[in-house]
PDB file of C-alpha atoms in Angstrom:
ATOM      1  CA  MET X 262     -23.911 230.082 -24.812  1.00 41.00           C
ATOM      2  CA  ALA X 263     -25.951 232.644 -26.701  1.00 41.00           C
ATOM      3  CA  ALA X 264     -29.392 231.672 -28.013  1.00 44.00           C
ATOM      4  CA  GLY X 265     -29.329 230.355 -31.551  1.00 45.00           C
ATOM      5  CA  THR X 266     -25.670 229.287 -31.413  1.00 50.00           C
ATOM      6  CA  HIS X 267     -24.451 225.707 -31.613  1.00 59.00           C
ATOM      7  CA  ASP X 268     -21.611 224.363 -29.512  1.00 68.00           C
ATOM      8  CA  ALA X 269     -19.734 221.974 -31.805  1.00 73.00           C
ATOM      9  CA  ARG X 270     -17.278 220.796 -29.163  1.00 81.00           C
ATOM     10  CA  PRO X 271     -17.283 217.114 -28.102  1.00 84.00           C
ATOM     11  CA  LEU X 272     -20.005 216.334 -25.564  1.00 89.00           C
ATOM     12  CA  ALA X 273     -17.492 215.250 -22.907  1.00 89.00           C
ATOM     13  CA  GLU X 274     -15.748 218.622 -23.169  1.00 91.00           C
ATOM     14  CA  ARG X 275     -19.011 220.494 -22.735  1.00 91.00           C
ATOM     15  CA  VAL X 276     -20.002 218.364 -19.732  1.00 92.00           C
ATOM     16  CA  HIS X 277     -16.553 218.898 -18.232  1.00 92.00           C
ATOM     17  CA  ASP X 278     -16.901 222.664 -18.577  1.00 91.00           C
ATOM     18  CA  GLN X 279     -20.272 222.601 -16.805  1.00 91.00           C
ATOM     19  CA  ILE X 280     -19.005 220.455 -13.943  1.00 93.00           C
ATOM     20  CA  ALA X 281     -15.823 222.511 -13.552  1.00 91.00           C
ATOM     21  CA  THR X 282     -17.803 225.754 -13.577  1.00 89.00           C
ATOM     22  CA  HIS X 283     -20.193 224.441 -10.929  1.00 91.00           C
ATOM     23  CA  ILE X 284     -17.239 223.445  -8.739  1.00 90.00           C
ATOM     24  CA  VAL X 285     -15.552 226.812  -9.227  1.00 86.00           C
ATOM     25  CA  ASP X 286     -18.669 228.871  -8.494  1.00 83.00           C
ATOM     26  CA  GLY X 287     -19.567 226.797  -5.444  1.00 84.00           C
ATOM     27  CA  THR X 288     -22.701 225.144  -6.832  1.00 89.00           C
ATOM     28  CA  LEU X 289     -20.947 221.812  -6.237  1.00 91.00           C
ATOM     29  CA  LYS X 290     -19.541 222.032  -2.712  1.00 91.00           C
ATOM     30  CA  PRO X 291     -16.362 220.311  -1.456  1.00 91.00           C
ATOM     31  CA  GLY X 292     -17.212 216.762  -0.418  1.00 92.00           C
ATOM     32  CA  THR X 293     -20.022 216.407  -2.963  1.00 93.00           C
ATOM     33  CA  ALA X 294     -20.067 212.940  -4.561  1.00 93.00           C
ATOM     34  CA  LEU X 295     -20.101 213.018  -8.371  1.00 93.00           C
ATOM     35  CA  VAL X 296     -21.774 209.688  -9.176  1.00 89.00           C
ATOM     36  CA  GLN X 297     -21.741 208.970 -12.907  1.00 90.00           C
ATOM     37  CA  GLU X 298     -25.404 207.958 -13.124  1.00 90.00           C
ATOM     38  CA  GLN X 299     -26.577 211.009 -11.195  1.00 90.00           C
ATOM     39  CA  VAL X 300     -24.376 213.418 -13.135  1.00 90.00           C
ATOM     40  CA  ALA X 301     -25.556 211.906 -16.433  1.00 92.00           C
ATOM     41  CA  ALA X 302     -29.182 212.396 -15.399  1.00 92.00           C
ATOM     42  CA  GLN X 303     -28.529 215.939 -14.188  1.00 87.00           C
ATOM     43  CA  TYR X 304     -26.953 217.026 -17.482  1.00 85.00           C
ATOM     44  CA  GLY X 305     -29.190 214.882 -19.691  1.00 88.00           C
ATOM     45  CA  VAL X 306     -26.393 212.856 -21.289  1.00 90.00           C
ATOM     46  CA  SER X 307     -25.142 209.267 -21.319  1.00 91.00           C
ATOM     47  CA  ARG X 308     -22.565 207.899 -18.891  1.00 91.00           C
ATOM     48  CA  THR X 309     -19.723 207.818 -21.440  1.00 92.00           C
ATOM     49  CA  PRO X 310     -19.150 211.588 -21.768  1.00 92.00           C
ATOM     50  CA  VAL X 311     -19.672 211.930 -18.011  1.00 93.00           C
ATOM     51  CA  ARG X 312     -16.965 209.345 -17.334  1.00 93.00           C
ATOM     52  CA  ASP X 313     -14.545 211.190 -19.599  1.00 94.00           C
ATOM     53  CA  ALA X 314     -15.500 214.559 -18.086  1.00 94.00           C
ATOM     54  CA  LEU X 315     -15.002 213.334 -14.512  1.00 95.00           C
ATOM     55  CA  THR X 316     -11.607 211.881 -15.440  1.00 94.00           C
ATOM     56  CA  GLN X 317     -10.556 215.324 -16.691  1.00 93.00           C
ATOM     57  CA  VAL X 318     -11.975 217.061 -13.613  1.00 93.00           C
ATOM     58  CA  ALA X 319      -9.892 214.735 -11.429  1.00 94.00           C
ATOM     59  CA  MET X 320      -6.749 215.372 -13.516  1.00 92.00           C
ATOM     60  CA  GLU X 321      -7.242 219.105 -12.857  1.00 89.00           C
ATOM     61  CA  GLY X 322      -7.330 218.542  -9.112  1.00 89.00           C
ATOM     62  CA  LEU X 323     -10.989 219.499  -8.743  1.00 92.00           C
ATOM     63  CA  ALA X 324     -12.110 216.042  -7.607  1.00 94.00           C
ATOM     64  CA  THR X 325     -10.690 212.759  -6.336  1.00 94.00           C
ATOM     65  CA  LEU X 326     -11.763 209.200  -7.118  1.00 93.00           C
ATOM     66  CA  VAL X 327     -12.699 207.605  -3.791  1.00 91.00           C
ATOM     67  CA  PRO X 328     -13.312 203.820  -3.695  1.00 87.00           C
ATOM     68  CA  GLY X 329     -16.956 203.105  -2.972  1.00 82.00           C
ATOM     69  CA  ARG X 330     -18.042 206.725  -3.447  1.00 82.00           C
ATOM     70  CA  GLY X 331     -16.962 207.636  -6.943  1.00 87.00           C
ATOM     71  CA  TYR X 332     -15.524 211.083  -7.610  1.00 94.00           C
ATOM     72  CA  VAL X 333     -15.695 213.586  -4.746  1.00 95.00           C
ATOM     73  CA  VAL X 334     -15.260 217.366  -5.100  1.00 94.00           C
ATOM     74  CA  ASN X 335     -11.992 218.538  -3.521  1.00 92.00           C
ATOM     75  CA  ASP X 336     -11.409 221.484  -1.242  1.00 90.00           C
ATOM     76  CA  LEU X 337      -9.099 224.243  -2.469  1.00 84.00           C
ATOM     77  CA  THR X 338      -6.030 223.902  -0.259  1.00 83.00           C
ATOM     78  CA  THR X 339      -3.055 226.060   0.658  1.00 81.00           C
ATOM     79  CA  GLN X 340      -0.891 223.676  -1.386  1.00 84.00           C
ATOM     80  CA  ASP X 341      -3.052 224.222  -4.471  1.00 84.00           C
ATOM     81  CA  VAL X 342      -2.615 227.978  -4.150  1.00 83.00           C
ATOM     82  CA  SER X 343       1.113 227.695  -3.500  1.00 86.00           C
ATOM     83  CA  ASN X 344       1.639 225.417  -6.510  1.00 88.00           C
ATOM     84  CA  VAL X 345      -0.253 227.641  -8.953  1.00 89.00           C
ATOM     85  CA  PHE X 346       1.338 230.862  -7.702  1.00 89.00           C
ATOM     86  CA  GLU X 347       4.832 229.386  -7.762  1.00 92.00           C
ATOM     87  CA  VAL X 348       4.566 228.218 -11.367  1.00 94.00           C
ATOM     88  CA  ARG X 349       2.793 231.353 -12.604  1.00 94.00           C
ATOM     89  CA  TYR X 350       5.196 233.721 -10.843  1.00 94.00           C
ATOM     90  CA  HIS X 351       8.341 232.136 -12.273  1.00 96.00           C
ATOM     91  CA  LEU X 352       6.910 231.875 -15.785  1.00 97.00           C
ATOM     92  CA  GLU X 353       5.662 235.470 -15.726  1.00 96.00           C
ATOM     93  CA  GLN X 354       9.037 236.624 -14.434  1.00 96.00           C
ATOM     94  CA  LEU X 355      10.770 234.847 -17.328  1.00 97.00           C
ATOM     95  CA  ALA X 356       8.283 236.256 -19.841  1.00 97.00           C
ATOM     96  CA  LEU X 357       8.653 239.805 -18.526  1.00 95.00           C
ATOM     97  CA  THR X 358      12.428 239.530 -18.642  1.00 95.00           C
ATOM     98  CA  GLN X 359      12.070 238.855 -22.368  1.00 96.00           C
ATOM     99  CA  ALA X 360       9.291 241.408 -22.904  1.00 95.00           C
ATOM    100  CA  ILE X 361      10.811 244.420 -21.102  1.00 94.00           C
ATOM    101  CA  GLY X 362      11.288 247.344 -23.471  1.00 93.00           C
ATOM    102  CA  LYS X 363       9.171 245.744 -26.190  1.00 95.00           C
ATOM    103  CA  HIS X 364       5.707 246.976 -25.205  1.00 94.00           C
ATOM    104  CA  THR X 365       4.042 249.222 -27.777  1.00 95.00           C
ATOM    105  CA  PRO X 366       2.358 252.500 -26.784  1.00 95.00           C
ATOM    106  CA  ALA X 367      -1.013 250.868 -27.539  1.00 96.00           C
ATOM    107  CA  GLN X 368      -0.237 247.961 -25.203  1.00 96.00           C
ATOM    108  CA  LEU X 369       0.766 250.325 -22.396  1.00 96.00           C
ATOM    109  CA  VAL X 370      -2.422 252.345 -22.870  1.00 97.00           C
ATOM    110  CA  ARG X 371      -4.497 249.160 -22.686  1.00 97.00           C
ATOM    111  CA  LEU X 372      -2.702 248.003 -19.531  1.00 97.00           C
ATOM    112  CA  LYS X 373      -3.433 251.304 -17.818  1.00 97.00           C
ATOM    113  CA  ALA X 374      -7.061 251.154 -18.952  1.00 97.00           C
ATOM    114  CA  LEU X 375      -7.407 247.686 -17.433  1.00 97.00           C
ATOM    115  CA  VAL X 376      -6.195 248.952 -14.048  1.00 97.00           C
ATOM    116  CA  ASP X 377      -8.526 251.951 -14.264  1.00 97.00           C
ATOM    117  CA  GLU X 378     -11.447 249.652 -15.040  1.00 97.00           C
ATOM    118  CA  PHE X 379     -10.465 247.261 -12.237  1.00 96.00           C
ATOM    119  CA  GLU X 380     -10.705 250.106  -9.732  1.00 95.00           C
ATOM    120  CA  THR X 381     -14.296 250.854 -10.784  1.00 95.00           C
ATOM    121  CA  LEU X 382     -15.560 247.306 -10.230  1.00 93.00           C
ATOM    122  CA  ASP X 383     -17.876 246.178  -7.483  1.00 94.00           C
ATOM    123  CA  ALA X 384     -15.287 245.185  -4.854  1.00 91.00           C
ATOM    124  CA  THR X 385     -17.074 241.856  -4.275  1.00 90.00           C
ATOM    125  CA  ASP X 386     -17.401 240.835  -7.941  1.00 90.00           C
ATOM    126  CA  ALA X 387     -15.047 237.847  -8.148  1.00 86.00           C
ATOM    127  CA  GLU X 388     -15.812 237.007 -11.778  1.00 86.00           C
ATOM    128  CA  GLU X 389     -15.047 240.491 -13.116  1.00 92.00           C
ATOM    129  CA  GLN X 390     -11.922 240.815 -10.963  1.00 91.00           C
ATOM    130  CA  PHE X 391     -10.727 237.503 -12.345  1.00 89.00           C
ATOM    131  CA  ARG X 392     -11.480 238.549 -15.927  1.00 92.00           C
ATOM    132  CA  LEU X 393      -9.620 241.862 -15.689  1.00 94.00           C
ATOM    133  CA  GLY X 394      -6.733 240.423 -13.675  1.00 93.00           C
ATOM    134  CA  LYS X 395      -6.287 237.677 -16.229  1.00 94.00           C
ATOM    135  CA  GLU X 396      -6.382 240.134 -19.144  1.00 96.00           C
ATOM    136  CA  PHE X 397      -3.877 242.435 -17.415  1.00 97.00           C
ATOM    137  CA  HIS X 398      -1.329 239.682 -16.769  1.00 96.00           C
ATOM    138  CA  LEU X 399      -1.676 238.175 -20.248  1.00 96.00           C
ATOM    139  CA  LYS X 400      -1.410 241.598 -21.885  1.00 96.00           C
ATOM    140  CA  LEU X 401       1.660 242.201 -19.732  1.00 96.00           C
ATOM    141  CA  VAL X 402       3.546 239.335 -21.400  1.00 96.00           C
ATOM    142  CA  GLU X 403       2.116 239.863 -24.897  1.00 96.00           C
ATOM    143  CA  SER X 404       5.449 241.304 -26.076  1.00 96.00           C
ATOM    144  CA  CYS X 405       7.388 238.230 -24.959  1.00 97.00           C
ATOM    145  CA  PRO X 406       8.849 236.692 -28.146  1.00 97.00           C
ATOM    146  CA  ASN X 407       8.513 233.134 -26.802  1.00 98.00           C
ATOM    147  CA  ALA X 408       5.089 232.041 -28.070  1.00 97.00           C
ATOM    148  CA  TYR X 409       5.216 228.731 -26.184  1.00 97.00           C
ATOM    149  CA  LEU X 410       5.800 230.582 -22.926  1.00 97.00           C
ATOM    150  CA  ARG X 411       2.841 232.884 -23.596  1.00 97.00           C
ATOM    151  CA  GLU X 412       0.616 229.910 -24.431  1.00 97.00           C
ATOM    152  CA  THR X 413       1.660 228.106 -21.236  1.00 96.00           C
ATOM    153  CA  LEU X 414       0.801 231.128 -19.116  1.00 96.00           C
ATOM    154  CA  ALA X 415      -2.561 231.436 -20.859  1.00 95.00           C
ATOM    155  CA  SER X 416      -3.311 227.785 -20.073  1.00 94.00           C
ATOM    156  CA  ILE X 417      -2.544 228.384 -16.380  1.00 93.00           C
ATOM    157  CA  TRP X 418      -5.005 231.271 -16.297  1.00 92.00           C
ATOM    158  CA  GLU X 419      -7.643 229.004 -17.880  1.00 89.00           C
ATOM    159  CA  HIS X 420      -7.107 226.279 -15.274  1.00 87.00           C
ATOM    160  CA  PRO X 421     -10.129 225.902 -12.945  1.00 85.00           C
ATOM    161  CA  ILE X 422      -7.871 225.984  -9.868  1.00 86.00           C
ATOM    162  CA  GLN X 423      -6.800 229.516 -10.836  1.00 87.00           C
ATOM    163  CA  ARG X 424     -10.450 230.549 -11.021  1.00 83.00           C
ATOM    164  CA  ARG X 425     -11.147 228.986  -7.615  1.00 83.00           C
ATOM    165  CA  ILE X 426      -8.251 230.928  -6.113  1.00 83.00           C
ATOM    166  CA  THR X 427      -9.826 234.214  -7.193  1.00 77.00           C
ATOM    167  CA  ARG X 428     -13.072 233.258  -5.459  1.00 75.00           C
ATOM    168  CA  ALA X 429     -11.163 232.405  -2.261  1.00 77.00           C
ATOM    169  CA  TYR X 430      -9.843 235.935  -1.754  1.00 77.00           C
ATOM    170  CA  ALA X 431     -11.270 238.045   1.050  1.00 75.00           C
ATOM    171  CA  LEU X 432     -12.859 240.375  -1.491  1.00 84.00           C
ATOM    172  CA  GLY X 433     -13.543 243.988  -0.644  1.00 90.00           C
ATOM    173  CA  PRO X 434     -12.195 247.525  -1.098  1.00 93.00           C
ATOM    174  CA  GLU X 435      -8.853 246.770   0.607  1.00 91.00           C
ATOM    175  CA  HIS X 436      -8.105 243.766  -1.597  1.00 88.00           C
ATOM    176  CA  GLN X 437      -9.213 245.626  -4.714  1.00 92.00           C
ATOM    177  CA  ALA X 438      -7.009 248.619  -3.882  1.00 94.00           C
ATOM    178  CA  ALA X 439      -4.015 246.379  -3.118  1.00 92.00           C
ATOM    179  CA  VAL X 440      -4.266 244.563  -6.459  1.00 92.00           C
ATOM    180  CA  ALA X 441      -4.655 247.825  -8.375  1.00 95.00           C
ATOM    181  CA  SER X 442      -1.682 249.319  -6.531  1.00 95.00           C
ATOM    182  CA  GLU X 443       0.631 246.434  -7.457  1.00 95.00           C
ATOM    183  CA  HIS X 444      -0.510 246.594 -11.069  1.00 96.00           C
ATOM    184  CA  ARG X 445       0.288 250.311 -11.144  1.00 96.00           C
ATOM    185  CA  HIS X 446       3.741 249.580  -9.670  1.00 95.00           C
ATOM    186  CA  ILE X 447       4.285 247.182 -12.563  1.00 95.00           C
ATOM    187  CA  LEU X 448       3.246 249.861 -15.065  1.00 95.00           C
ATOM    188  CA  THR X 449       5.627 252.353 -13.454  1.00 95.00           C
ATOM    189  CA  GLY X 450       8.416 249.818 -13.841  1.00 94.00           C
ATOM    190  CA  LEU X 451       7.538 249.329 -17.508  1.00 93.00           C
ATOM    191  CA  ASP X 452       7.687 253.085 -18.097  1.00 91.00           C
ATOM    192  CA  SER X 453      11.121 253.349 -16.475  1.00 90.00           C
ATOM    193  CA  GLY X 454      12.484 250.025 -17.724  1.00 91.00           C
ATOM    194  CA  GLU X 455      13.237 248.918 -14.154  1.00 92.00           C
ATOM    195  CA  LEU X 456      12.885 245.157 -14.305  1.00 93.00           C
ATOM    196  CA  ASP X 457      13.787 244.656 -10.627  1.00 93.00           C
ATOM    197  CA  SER X 458      10.891 246.805  -9.428  1.00 93.00           C
ATOM    198  CA  ILE X 459       8.532 245.000 -11.803  1.00 93.00           C
ATOM    199  CA  ILE X 460       9.609 241.624 -10.430  1.00 94.00           C
ATOM    200  CA  LEU X 461       9.110 242.825  -6.839  1.00 93.00           C
ATOM    201  CA  ALA X 462       5.575 244.007  -7.620  1.00 93.00           C
ATOM    202  CA  LEU X 463       4.889 240.769  -9.484  1.00 93.00           C
ATOM    203  CA  GLY X 464       5.956 238.829  -6.401  1.00 91.00           C
ATOM    204  CA  ARG X 465       3.486 240.774  -4.281  1.00 90.00           C
ATOM    205  CA  CYS X 466       0.767 239.944  -6.810  1.00 88.00           C
ATOM    206  CA  HIS X 467       1.431 236.277  -6.037  1.00 83.00           C
ATOM    207  CA  ASP X 468       1.197 236.704  -2.268  1.00 77.00           C
ATOM    208  CA  PRO X 469      -1.793 234.653  -0.993  1.00 70.00           C
ATOM    209  CA  GLY X 470      -2.106 236.839   2.102  1.00 65.00           C
ATOM    210  CA  ASP X 471      -5.530 238.174   1.083  1.00 62.00           C
ATOM    211  CA  ILE X 472      -7.059 234.716   0.760  1.00 65.00           C
ATOM    212  CA  ALA X 473      -9.656 234.126   3.461  1.00 55.00           C
ATOM    213  CA  GLU X 474      -8.345 231.582   5.986  1.00 54.00           C
ATOM    214  CA  GLU X 475     -11.670 229.769   6.140  1.00 51.00           C
ATOM    215  CA  ALA X 476     -11.488 229.214   2.369  1.00 55.00           C
ATOM    216  CA  LEU X 477      -8.349 227.102   2.677  1.00 55.00           C
ATOM    217  CA  PRO X 478      -8.445 223.911   4.756  1.00 51.00           C
ATOM    218  CA  ALA X 479      -5.258 222.029   5.528  1.00 45.00           C
ATOM    219  CA  SER X 480      -3.374 220.755   2.478  1.00 42.00           C
ATOM    220  CA  ARG X 481      -4.502 217.303   1.408  1.00 43.00           C
TER     221      ARG X 481
END
């Protein structure tokens, strides 16, 4: 938060965001116990907002309540990845089916600019790759007339598990080039109005093949 600004959100929400961010960025490692008293002391708050924050973290699949230990940070598993990709792929496919032919010239220019910018990134910068990938896919469905569908997709992109997936990729020039290539295939399909080719490229975008094996333990 920028200096001089005030975060008016409920305290539990702010604590949740800090805990979730620390799980996503690896500060809190899998297996770490999140004891209410210790978390409250760490963030300088009372136990009540911490309790509410940890409940939300568990609902998001980032931690599990273990008898005698409290909440414990979860690993990101192959099942987590599969679940998120399955839901996002089918919803994006539905949204694109409704959006095809409705993109404005300005939207198409912005989509191309996002791919161009993605290709200039540091190939190991997970945060920037996530930011641009998210903006590309949300811009892609911006012309979908179903507002509820667009909002649902946006909420999936905001889910901490989605952010953890991005950090699990075997980042590097090959992964970066592969993502950019599939995004350009999607743009080509938009230009030609070929929905089938768009859907094929979208499917490849949801292929977890580039995720580092060591980042995904067995499904829990």
